[in-house]
Coordinates of C-alpha atoms in Angstrom, one line a residue:
D1 CA 44.5 25.2 -45.4
I2 CA 46.1 23.6 -48.3
L3 CA 46.1 20.2 -46.7
D4 CA 42.3 20.4 -46.3
T5 CA 42.1 21.2 -50.0
V6 CA 44.3 18.5 -51.1
H7 CA 42.3 16.2 -48.8
R8 CA 39.0 17.0 -50.5
L9 CA 40.7 16.0 -53.7
L10 CA 40.4 12.5 -52.6
G11 CA 36.9 12.7 -53.6
D12 CA 37.6 14.2 -57.1
N13 CA 36.1 12.5 -60.2
D14 CA 39.5 12.3 -62.0
V15 CA 41.3 9.2 -60.7
N16 CA 44.6 10.8 -61.6
V17 CA 43.7 13.8 -59.3
V18 CA 43.2 11.2 -56.7
S19 CA 46.2 9.2 -57.0
N20 CA 48.3 12.5 -56.8
A21 CA 46.3 13.6 -53.7
I22 CA 47.1 10.5 -52.0
H23 CA 50.9 10.9 -52.6
A24 CA 50.9 14.6 -51.7
I25 CA 49.2 14.0 -48.4
D26 CA 51.5 11.1 -47.7
I27 CA 54.4 13.2 -48.1
V28 CA 53.1 16.1 -46.4
K29 CA 52.1 14.0 -43.3
A30 CA 55.2 11.7 -43.4
D31 CA 56.2 12.6 -39.9
A32 CA 52.6 11.5 -38.6
G33 CA 52.5 8.3 -40.8
G34 CA 51.1 9.5 -44.0
L35 CA 47.7 9.5 -45.2
Q36 CA 45.3 7.5 -42.7
F37 CA 42.3 6.1 -44.3
T38 CA 38.8 6.2 -42.7
S39 CA 36.3 3.6 -43.4
A40 CA 34.5 6.1 -45.8
V41 CA 37.7 6.9 -47.8
C42 CA 38.6 3.3 -48.0
A43 CA 35.0 2.4 -49.3
H44 CA 35.2 5.3 -51.9
L45 CA 38.6 4.3 -53.3
L46 CA 38.0 0.7 -53.3
N47 CA 34.6 1.2 -55.2
R48 CA 36.7 3.1 -58.0
I49 CA 39.9 1.0 -57.9
S50 CA 39.2 -0.5 -61.3
A51 CA 39.3 3.0 -62.7
F52 CA 42.9 3.8 -61.5
S53 CA 46.0 3.4 -63.4
E54 CA 48.4 0.7 -62.3
W55 CA 50.3 3.4 -60.5
G56 CA 47.2 4.6 -58.9
Q57 CA 46.1 1.2 -57.7
C58 CA 49.5 0.7 -56.1
A59 CA 49.1 4.1 -54.2
V60 CA 45.5 2.9 -52.9
L61 CA 46.8 -0.7 -52.1
E62 CA 49.9 0.8 -50.2
K63 CA 47.6 2.9 -47.9
L64 CA 45.2 0.1 -47.6
A65 CA 47.9 -2.1 -46.1
D66 CA 47.9 0.2 -43.2
Y67 CA 44.2 0.3 -42.7
Q68 CA 42.6 -1.7 -39.8
P69 CA 39.0 -2.6 -40.7
S70 CA 36.4 -1.7 -37.9
T71 CA 34.6 -4.9 -38.2
E72 CA 34.7 -8.5 -39.6
A73 CA 32.2 -7.6 -42.1
E74 CA 34.1 -4.5 -43.5
M75 CA 37.2 -6.8 -43.8
F76 CA 35.3 -9.3 -46.0
D77 CA 33.7 -6.5 -47.9
I78 CA 37.5 -5.2 -48.6
M79 CA 38.6 -8.8 -49.6
N80 CA 35.7 -9.4 -52.0
V81 CA 36.7 -6.2 -53.8
L82 CA 40.4 -7.0 -54.1
E83 CA 39.5 -10.3 -55.0
E84 CA 38.3 -9.2 -58.5
L85 CA 41.1 -7.0 -58.8
L86 CA 43.6 -9.6 -58.2
K87 CA 42.1 -12.1 -60.6
H88 CA 42.5 -9.8 -63.5
S89 CA 46.2 -8.4 -62.5

């Protein structure tokens, strides 16, 4: 299935490929609310967020805005990662 293939690209080493995969999944799944982050995908992308272009960072942050952390600790982990990013923006 092509959607599974594109979804696997979220783990690609090239952040440009990942950015394009986010947008592609978002478009294909628009009727279902677009790409939905899991905690694993969220953590993976946030750990690499500084490597993304500004356009890629926006793609990650747009999807992150819809993500609901499962625990308070996860919420603080996300905020700690984003704090560094926002200091340099």
